[in-house]
mmCIF file of C-alpha atoms in Angstrom:
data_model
loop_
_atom_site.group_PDB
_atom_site.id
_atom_site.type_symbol
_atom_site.label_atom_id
_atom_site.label_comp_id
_atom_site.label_asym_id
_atom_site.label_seq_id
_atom_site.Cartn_x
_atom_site.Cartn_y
_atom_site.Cartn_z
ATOM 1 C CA UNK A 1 -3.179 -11.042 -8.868
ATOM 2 C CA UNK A 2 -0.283 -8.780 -8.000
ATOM 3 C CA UNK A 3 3.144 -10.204 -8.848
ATOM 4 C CA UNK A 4 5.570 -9.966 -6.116
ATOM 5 C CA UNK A 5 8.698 -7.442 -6.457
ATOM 6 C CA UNK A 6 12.079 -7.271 -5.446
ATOM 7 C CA UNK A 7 11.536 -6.991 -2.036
ATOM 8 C CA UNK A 8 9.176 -9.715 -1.291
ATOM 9 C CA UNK A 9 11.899 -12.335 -3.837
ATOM 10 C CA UNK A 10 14.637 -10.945 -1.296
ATOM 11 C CA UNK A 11 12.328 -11.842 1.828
ATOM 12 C CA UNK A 12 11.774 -15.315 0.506
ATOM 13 C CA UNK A 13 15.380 -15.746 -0.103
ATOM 14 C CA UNK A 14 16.102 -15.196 3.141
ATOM 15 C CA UNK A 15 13.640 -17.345 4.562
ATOM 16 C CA UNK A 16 15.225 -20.087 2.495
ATOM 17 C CA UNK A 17 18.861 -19.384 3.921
ATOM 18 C CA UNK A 18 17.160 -19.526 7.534
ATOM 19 C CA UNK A 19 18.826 -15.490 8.171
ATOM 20 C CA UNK A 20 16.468 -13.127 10.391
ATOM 21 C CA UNK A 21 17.097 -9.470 8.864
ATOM 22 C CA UNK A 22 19.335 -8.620 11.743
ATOM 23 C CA UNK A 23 21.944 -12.075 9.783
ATOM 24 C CA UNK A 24 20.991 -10.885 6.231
ATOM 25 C CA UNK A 25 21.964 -7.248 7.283
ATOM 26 C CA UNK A 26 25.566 -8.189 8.931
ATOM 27 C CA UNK A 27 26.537 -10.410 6.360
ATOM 28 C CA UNK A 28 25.502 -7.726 3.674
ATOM 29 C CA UNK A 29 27.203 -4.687 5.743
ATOM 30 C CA UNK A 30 24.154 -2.778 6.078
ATOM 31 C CA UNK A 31 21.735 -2.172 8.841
ATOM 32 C CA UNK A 32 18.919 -4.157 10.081
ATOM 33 C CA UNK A 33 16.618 -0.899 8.656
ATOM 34 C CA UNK A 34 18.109 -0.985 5.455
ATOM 35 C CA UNK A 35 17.457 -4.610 5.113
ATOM 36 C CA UNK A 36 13.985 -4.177 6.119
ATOM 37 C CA UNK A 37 13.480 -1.504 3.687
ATOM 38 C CA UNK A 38 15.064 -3.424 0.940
ATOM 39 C CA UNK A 39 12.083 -6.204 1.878
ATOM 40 C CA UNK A 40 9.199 -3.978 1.939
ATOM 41 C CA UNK A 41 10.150 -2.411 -1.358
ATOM 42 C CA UNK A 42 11.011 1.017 -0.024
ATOM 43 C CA UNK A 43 14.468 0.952 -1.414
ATOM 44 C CA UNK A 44 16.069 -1.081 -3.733
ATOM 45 C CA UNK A 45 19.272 -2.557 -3.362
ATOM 46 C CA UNK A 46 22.532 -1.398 -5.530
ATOM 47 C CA UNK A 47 25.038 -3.952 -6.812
ATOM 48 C CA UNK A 48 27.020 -3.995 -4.163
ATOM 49 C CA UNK A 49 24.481 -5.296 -2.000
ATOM 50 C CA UNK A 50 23.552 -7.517 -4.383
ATOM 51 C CA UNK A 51 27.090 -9.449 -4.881
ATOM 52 C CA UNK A 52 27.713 -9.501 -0.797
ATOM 53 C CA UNK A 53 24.756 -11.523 -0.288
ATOM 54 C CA UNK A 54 25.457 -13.871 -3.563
ATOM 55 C CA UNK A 55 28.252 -14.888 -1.609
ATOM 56 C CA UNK A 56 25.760 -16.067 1.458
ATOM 57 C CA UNK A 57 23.997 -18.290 -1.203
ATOM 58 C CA UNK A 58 21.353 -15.541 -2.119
ATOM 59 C CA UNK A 59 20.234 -16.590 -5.582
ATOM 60 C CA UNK A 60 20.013 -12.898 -6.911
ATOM 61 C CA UNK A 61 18.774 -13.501 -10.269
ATOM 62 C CA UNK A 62 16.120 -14.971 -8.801
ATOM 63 C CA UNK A 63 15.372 -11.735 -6.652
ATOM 64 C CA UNK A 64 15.933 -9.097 -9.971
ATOM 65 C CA UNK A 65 13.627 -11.347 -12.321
ATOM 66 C CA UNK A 66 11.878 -13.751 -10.326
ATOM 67 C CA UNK A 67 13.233 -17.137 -12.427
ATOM 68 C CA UNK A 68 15.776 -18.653 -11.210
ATOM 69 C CA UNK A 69 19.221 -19.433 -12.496
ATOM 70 C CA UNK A 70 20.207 -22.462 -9.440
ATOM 71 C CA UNK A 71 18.262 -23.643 -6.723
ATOM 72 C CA UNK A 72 19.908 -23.889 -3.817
ATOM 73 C CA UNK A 73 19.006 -26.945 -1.400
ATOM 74 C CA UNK A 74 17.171 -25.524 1.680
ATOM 75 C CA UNK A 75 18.197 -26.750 5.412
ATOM 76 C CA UNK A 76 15.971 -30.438 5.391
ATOM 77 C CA UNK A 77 12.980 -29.272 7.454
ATOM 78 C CA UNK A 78 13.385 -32.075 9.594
ATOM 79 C CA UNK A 79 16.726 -30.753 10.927
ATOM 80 C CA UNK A 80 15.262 -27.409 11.130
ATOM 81 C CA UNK A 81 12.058 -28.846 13.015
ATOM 82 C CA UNK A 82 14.468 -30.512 15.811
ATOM 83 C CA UNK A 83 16.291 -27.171 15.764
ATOM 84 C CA UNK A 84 13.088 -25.162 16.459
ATOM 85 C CA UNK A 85 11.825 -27.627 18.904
ATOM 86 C CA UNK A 86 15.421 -27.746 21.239
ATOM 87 C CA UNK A 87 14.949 -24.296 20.860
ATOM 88 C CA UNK A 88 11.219 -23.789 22.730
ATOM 89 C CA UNK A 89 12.164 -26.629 25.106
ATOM 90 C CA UNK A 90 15.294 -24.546 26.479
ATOM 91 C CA UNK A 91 13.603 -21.404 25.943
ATOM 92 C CA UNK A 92 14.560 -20.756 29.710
ATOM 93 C CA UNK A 93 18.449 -20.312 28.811
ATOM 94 C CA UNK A 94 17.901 -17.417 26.829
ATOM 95 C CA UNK A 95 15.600 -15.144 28.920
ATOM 96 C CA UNK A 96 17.072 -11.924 29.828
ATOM 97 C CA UNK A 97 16.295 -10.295 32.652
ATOM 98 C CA UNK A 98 15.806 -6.705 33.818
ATOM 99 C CA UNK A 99 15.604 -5.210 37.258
ATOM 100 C CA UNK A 100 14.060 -1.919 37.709
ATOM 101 C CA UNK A 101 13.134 -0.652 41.654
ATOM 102 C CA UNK A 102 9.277 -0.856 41.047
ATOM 103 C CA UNK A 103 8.724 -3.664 39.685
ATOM 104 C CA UNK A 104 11.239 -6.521 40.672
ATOM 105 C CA UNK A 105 12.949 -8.881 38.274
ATOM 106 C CA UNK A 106 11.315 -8.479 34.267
ATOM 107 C CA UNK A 107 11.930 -11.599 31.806
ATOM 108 C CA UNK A 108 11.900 -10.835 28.638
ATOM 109 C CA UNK A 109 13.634 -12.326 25.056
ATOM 110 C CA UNK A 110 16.195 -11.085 22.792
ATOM 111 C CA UNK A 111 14.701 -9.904 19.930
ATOM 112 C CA UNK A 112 17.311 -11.308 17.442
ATOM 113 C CA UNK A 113 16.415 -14.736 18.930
ATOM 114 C CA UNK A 114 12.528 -14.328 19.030
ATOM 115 C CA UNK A 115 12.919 -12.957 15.679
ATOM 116 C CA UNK A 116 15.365 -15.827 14.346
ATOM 117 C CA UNK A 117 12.635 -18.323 15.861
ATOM 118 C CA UNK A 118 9.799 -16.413 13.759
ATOM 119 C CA UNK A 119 11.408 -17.072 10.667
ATOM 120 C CA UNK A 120 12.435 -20.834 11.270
ATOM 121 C CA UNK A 121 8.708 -21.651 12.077
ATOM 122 C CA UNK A 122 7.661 -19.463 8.777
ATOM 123 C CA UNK A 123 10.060 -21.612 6.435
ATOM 124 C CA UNK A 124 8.791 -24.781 8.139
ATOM 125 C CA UNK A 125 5.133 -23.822 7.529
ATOM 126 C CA UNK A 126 6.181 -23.510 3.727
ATOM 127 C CA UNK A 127 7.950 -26.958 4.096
ATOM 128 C CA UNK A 128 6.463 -30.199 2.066
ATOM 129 C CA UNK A 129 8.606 -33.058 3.671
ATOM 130 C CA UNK A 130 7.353 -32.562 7.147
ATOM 131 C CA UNK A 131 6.300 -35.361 8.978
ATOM 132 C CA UNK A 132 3.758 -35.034 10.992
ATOM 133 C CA UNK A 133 0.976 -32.926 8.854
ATOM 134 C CA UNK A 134 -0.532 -31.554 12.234
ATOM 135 C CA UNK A 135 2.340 -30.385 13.077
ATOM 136 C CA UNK A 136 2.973 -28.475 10.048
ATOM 137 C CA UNK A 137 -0.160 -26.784 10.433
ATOM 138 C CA UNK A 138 0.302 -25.576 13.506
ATOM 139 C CA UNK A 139 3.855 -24.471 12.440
ATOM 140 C CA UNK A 140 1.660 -22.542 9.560
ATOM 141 C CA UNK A 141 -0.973 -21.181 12.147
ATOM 142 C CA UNK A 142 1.971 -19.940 14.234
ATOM 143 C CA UNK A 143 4.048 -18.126 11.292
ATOM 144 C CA UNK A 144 0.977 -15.881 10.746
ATOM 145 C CA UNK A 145 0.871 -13.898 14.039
ATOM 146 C CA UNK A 146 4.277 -12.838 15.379
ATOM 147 C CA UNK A 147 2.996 -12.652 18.857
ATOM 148 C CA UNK A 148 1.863 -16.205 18.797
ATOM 149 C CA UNK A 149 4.771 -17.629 17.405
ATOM 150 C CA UNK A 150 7.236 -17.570 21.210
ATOM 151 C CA UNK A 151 4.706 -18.757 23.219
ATOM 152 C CA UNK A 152 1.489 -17.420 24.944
ATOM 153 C CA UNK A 153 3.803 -16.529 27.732
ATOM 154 C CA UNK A 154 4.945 -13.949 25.638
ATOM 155 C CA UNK A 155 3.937 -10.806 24.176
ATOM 156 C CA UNK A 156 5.694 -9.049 21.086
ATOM 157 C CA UNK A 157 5.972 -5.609 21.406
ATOM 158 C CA UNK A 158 7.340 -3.357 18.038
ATOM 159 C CA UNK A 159 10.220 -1.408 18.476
ATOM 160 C CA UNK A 160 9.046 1.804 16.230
ATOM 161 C CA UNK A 161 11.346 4.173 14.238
ATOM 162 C CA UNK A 162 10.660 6.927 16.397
ATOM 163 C CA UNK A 163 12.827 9.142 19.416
ATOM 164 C CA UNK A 164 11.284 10.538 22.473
ATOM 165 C CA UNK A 165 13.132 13.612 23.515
ATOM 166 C CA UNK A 166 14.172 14.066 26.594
ATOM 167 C CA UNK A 167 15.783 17.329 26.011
ATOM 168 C CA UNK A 168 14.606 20.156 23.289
ATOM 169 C CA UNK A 169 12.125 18.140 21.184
ATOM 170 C CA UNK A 170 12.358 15.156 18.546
ATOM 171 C CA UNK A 171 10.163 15.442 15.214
ATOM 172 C CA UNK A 172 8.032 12.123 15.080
ATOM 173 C CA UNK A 173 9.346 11.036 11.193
ATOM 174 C CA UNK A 174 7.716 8.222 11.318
ATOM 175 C CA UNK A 175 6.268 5.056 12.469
ATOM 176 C CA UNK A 176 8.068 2.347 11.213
ATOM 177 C CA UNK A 177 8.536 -0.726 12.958
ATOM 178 C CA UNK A 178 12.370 -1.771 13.179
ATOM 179 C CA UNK A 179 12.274 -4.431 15.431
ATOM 180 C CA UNK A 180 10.053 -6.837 18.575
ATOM 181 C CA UNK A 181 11.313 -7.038 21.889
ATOM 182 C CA UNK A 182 9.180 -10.077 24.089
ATOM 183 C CA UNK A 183 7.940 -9.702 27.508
ATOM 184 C CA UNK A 184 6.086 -11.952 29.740
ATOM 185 C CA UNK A 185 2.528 -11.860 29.606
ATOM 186 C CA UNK A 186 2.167 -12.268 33.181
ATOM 187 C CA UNK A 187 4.122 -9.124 33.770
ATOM 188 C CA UNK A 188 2.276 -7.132 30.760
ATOM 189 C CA UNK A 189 -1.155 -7.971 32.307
ATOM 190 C CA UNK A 190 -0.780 -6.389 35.751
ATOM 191 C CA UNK A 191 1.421 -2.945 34.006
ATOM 192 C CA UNK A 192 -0.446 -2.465 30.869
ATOM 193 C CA UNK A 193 -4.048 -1.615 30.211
ATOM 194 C CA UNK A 194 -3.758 -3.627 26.650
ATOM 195 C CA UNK A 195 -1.053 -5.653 25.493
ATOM 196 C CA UNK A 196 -1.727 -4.967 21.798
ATOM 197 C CA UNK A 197 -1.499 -1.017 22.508
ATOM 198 C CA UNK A 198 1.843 -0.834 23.714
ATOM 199 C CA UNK A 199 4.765 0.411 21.621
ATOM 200 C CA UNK A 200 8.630 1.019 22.174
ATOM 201 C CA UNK A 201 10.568 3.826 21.450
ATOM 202 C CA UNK A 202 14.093 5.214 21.903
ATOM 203 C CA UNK A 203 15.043 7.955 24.345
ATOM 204 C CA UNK A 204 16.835 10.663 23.112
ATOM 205 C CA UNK A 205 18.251 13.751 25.443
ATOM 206 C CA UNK A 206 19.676 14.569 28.449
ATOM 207 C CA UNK A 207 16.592 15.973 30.518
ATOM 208 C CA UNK A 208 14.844 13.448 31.789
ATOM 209 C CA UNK A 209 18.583 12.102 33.966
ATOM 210 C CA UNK A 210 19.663 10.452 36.040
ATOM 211 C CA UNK A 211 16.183 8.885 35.534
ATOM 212 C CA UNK A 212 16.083 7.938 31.842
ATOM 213 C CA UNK A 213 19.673 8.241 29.709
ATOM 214 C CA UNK A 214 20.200 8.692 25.546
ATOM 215 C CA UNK A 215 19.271 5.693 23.796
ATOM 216 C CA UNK A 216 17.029 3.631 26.709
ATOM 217 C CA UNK A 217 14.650 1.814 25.451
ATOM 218 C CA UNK A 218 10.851 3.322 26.782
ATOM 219 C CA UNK A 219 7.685 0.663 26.507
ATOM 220 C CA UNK A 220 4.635 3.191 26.231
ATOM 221 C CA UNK A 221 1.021 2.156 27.422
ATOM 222 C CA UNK A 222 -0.752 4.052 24.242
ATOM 223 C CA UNK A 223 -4.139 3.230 26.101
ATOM 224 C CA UNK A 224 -3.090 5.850 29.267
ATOM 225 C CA UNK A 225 -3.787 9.523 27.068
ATOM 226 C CA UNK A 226 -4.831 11.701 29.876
ATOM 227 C CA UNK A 227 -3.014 12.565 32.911
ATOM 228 C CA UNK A 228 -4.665 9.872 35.530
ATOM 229 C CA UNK A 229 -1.328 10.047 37.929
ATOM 230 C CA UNK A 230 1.795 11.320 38.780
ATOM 231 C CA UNK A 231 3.710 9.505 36.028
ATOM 232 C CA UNK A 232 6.512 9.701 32.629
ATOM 233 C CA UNK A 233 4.188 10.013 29.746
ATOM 234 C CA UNK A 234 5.475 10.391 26.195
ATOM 235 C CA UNK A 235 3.418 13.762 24.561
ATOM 236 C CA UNK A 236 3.588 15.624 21.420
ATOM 237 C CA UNK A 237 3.219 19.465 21.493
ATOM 238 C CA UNK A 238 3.175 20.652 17.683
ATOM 239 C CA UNK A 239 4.411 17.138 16.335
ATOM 240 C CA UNK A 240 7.277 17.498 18.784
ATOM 241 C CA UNK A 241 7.591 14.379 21.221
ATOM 242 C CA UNK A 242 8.796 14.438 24.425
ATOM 243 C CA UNK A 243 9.315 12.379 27.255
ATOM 244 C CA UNK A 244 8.568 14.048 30.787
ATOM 245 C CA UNK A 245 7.266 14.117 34.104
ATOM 246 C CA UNK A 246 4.165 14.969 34.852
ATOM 247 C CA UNK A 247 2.167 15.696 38.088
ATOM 248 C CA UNK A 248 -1.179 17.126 38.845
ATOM 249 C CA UNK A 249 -2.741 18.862 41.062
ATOM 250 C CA UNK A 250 -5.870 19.209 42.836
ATOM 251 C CA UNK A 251 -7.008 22.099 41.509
ATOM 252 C CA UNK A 252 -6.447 20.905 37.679
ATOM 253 C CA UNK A 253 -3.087 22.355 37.817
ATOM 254 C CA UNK A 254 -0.650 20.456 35.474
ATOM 255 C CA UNK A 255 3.291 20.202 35.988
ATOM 256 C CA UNK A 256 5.648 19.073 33.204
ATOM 257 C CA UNK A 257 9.119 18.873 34.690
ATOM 258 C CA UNK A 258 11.828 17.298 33.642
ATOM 259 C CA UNK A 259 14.256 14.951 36.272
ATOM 260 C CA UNK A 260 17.118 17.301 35.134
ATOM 261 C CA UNK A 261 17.433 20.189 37.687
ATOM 262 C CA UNK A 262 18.467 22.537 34.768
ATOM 263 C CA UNK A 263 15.813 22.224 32.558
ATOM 264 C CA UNK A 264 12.922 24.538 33.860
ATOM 265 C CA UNK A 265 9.291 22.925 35.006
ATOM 266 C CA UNK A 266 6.180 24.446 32.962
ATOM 267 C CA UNK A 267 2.916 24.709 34.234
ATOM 268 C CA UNK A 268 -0.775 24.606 32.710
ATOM 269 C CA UNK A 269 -3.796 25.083 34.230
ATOM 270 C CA UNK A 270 -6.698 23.430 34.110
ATOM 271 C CA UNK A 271 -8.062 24.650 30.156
ATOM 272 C CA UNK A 272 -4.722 24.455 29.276
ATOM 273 C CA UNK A 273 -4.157 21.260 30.208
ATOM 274 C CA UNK A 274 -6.615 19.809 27.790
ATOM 275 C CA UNK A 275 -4.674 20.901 25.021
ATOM 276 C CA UNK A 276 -1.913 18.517 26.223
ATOM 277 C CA UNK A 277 -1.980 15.689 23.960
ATOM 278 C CA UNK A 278 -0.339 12.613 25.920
ATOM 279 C CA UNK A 279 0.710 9.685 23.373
ATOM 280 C CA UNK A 280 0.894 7.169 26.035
ATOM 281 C CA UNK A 281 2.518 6.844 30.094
ATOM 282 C CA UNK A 282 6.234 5.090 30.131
ATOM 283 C CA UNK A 283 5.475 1.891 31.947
ATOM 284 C CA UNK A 284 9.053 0.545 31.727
ATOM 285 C CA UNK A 285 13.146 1.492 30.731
ATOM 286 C CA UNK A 286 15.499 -0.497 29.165
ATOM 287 C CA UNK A 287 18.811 0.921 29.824
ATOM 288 C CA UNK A 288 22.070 0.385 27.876
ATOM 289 C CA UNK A 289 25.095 -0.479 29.629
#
């Protein structure tokens, strides 16, 4: 058996506390992907990390040997069970909604707070004084599949570490999840052609305006790689990847134009178009405001 590190003691001290990453990160004064690094045991964290999030009740010896020096009394998981159940019952309160032309009104939930109500449910599946031993196990069943944990309403969707240009090309670093936004599941089932192959990225660029702006959020339907319509599609050209419009024609012709007026279309014909490798078709935009 593999003895946990650093990051995994750091995970389970934050668990304990009852902090999502996004709380651990602000009251450390780093960012959510530096916390989430520090977890996975990408990075380790200096001593000034270290001291800030003492002083939130982390018990860091704990984390750098794995004994511990004090245990700290956890949040009674009775309290935190009514918390987590007001919580799901008023569930309504804290949907967000979006209104793009196409598609009407879209519900979806903040990520912090679907995230926040992941790791609740996780430290109550870990919890021995729980009542009701049913309902700890299906607090246990829930903690081990993020997209079960909000409801089946709701679908999870990971917010990857990766920028789709909409301009001169952005290098695809990598794929690391940073973050889940929810959506309805009713609304993924009539746009997507899989709710597990969906992905969201950030926009980056100014070529794709007014349409799509720096820093909107794009959902991509990974299942959609050819060119079946007139649509946005996210594509990488020579592990480039843009975001762009593209239309074909009848005659196998393919147009990739951008909504910019001054950034010039291109076009491929029909053998050339099969090089073309298209990552996915944007299905919806988040914009910032």
């Amino acid at each position: 058996m593999v003895s946990e590190g650093i990051g995994e003691r750091l995970r389970r001290e934050r668990l304990r506390l009852v902090m999502n990453q996004s709380d651990m990160a602000k009251a450390a004064g780093v960012t959510k992907k530096t916390q989430g690094l520090y977890e996975k045991g990408v990075r380790f964290p200096d001593a000034r990390y270290l001291a800030t999030v003492a002083e939130v009740g982390v018990d860091v010896y704990y984390v750098l040997t794995g004994n511990r020096m004090v245990t700290a009394p956890p949040k009674p998981a009775n309290e935190l069970l009514n918390e987590v159940i007001a919580e799901i019952e008023n569930i309504d309160d804290v949907i967000e909604v979006d209104v793009v032309p196409e598609d009407g009104a879209i519900p979806h939930l903040p990520s912090d707070f679907a995230k926040s109500l992941i790791d609740k449910i996780r430290v109550l599946a870990q919890a021995d004084e729980c009542d009701d031993l049913k309902k700890r196990l299906m607090f246990a069943k829930l903690a081990g599949n993020d997209s079960d944990v909000v409801a089946a309403k709701f679908v999870t969707v990971p917010l990857h570490d990766v920028q789709g240009s909409c301009g001169d090309g952005s290098v695809i670093h990598s794929e690391q999840i940073v973050d889940y936004l929810a959506f309805k599941r009713e609304w993924i089932s009539r746009v997507a052609t899989d709710p597990k192959r969906l992905a969201l990225i950030e926009a980056a660029g100014d070529s794709m305006m007014p349409t799509i702006h720096s820093g909107d959020l794009l959902l991509i339907d990974l299942c959609v790689t050819r060119v079946e319509q007139d649509a946005i599609y996210a594509i990488n050209v020579e592990g480039m990847l843009y975001i762009k419009r593209i239309q074909k024609r009848l005659d196998g012709t393919v147009i990739v134009k951008s909504d910019n007026p001054a950034y010039e279309e291109q076009r491929f014909n029909a053998s050339e178009a099969e090089a073309l490798r298209i990552v996915g078709r944007v299905i919806w935009m988040g914009k910032r405001v």
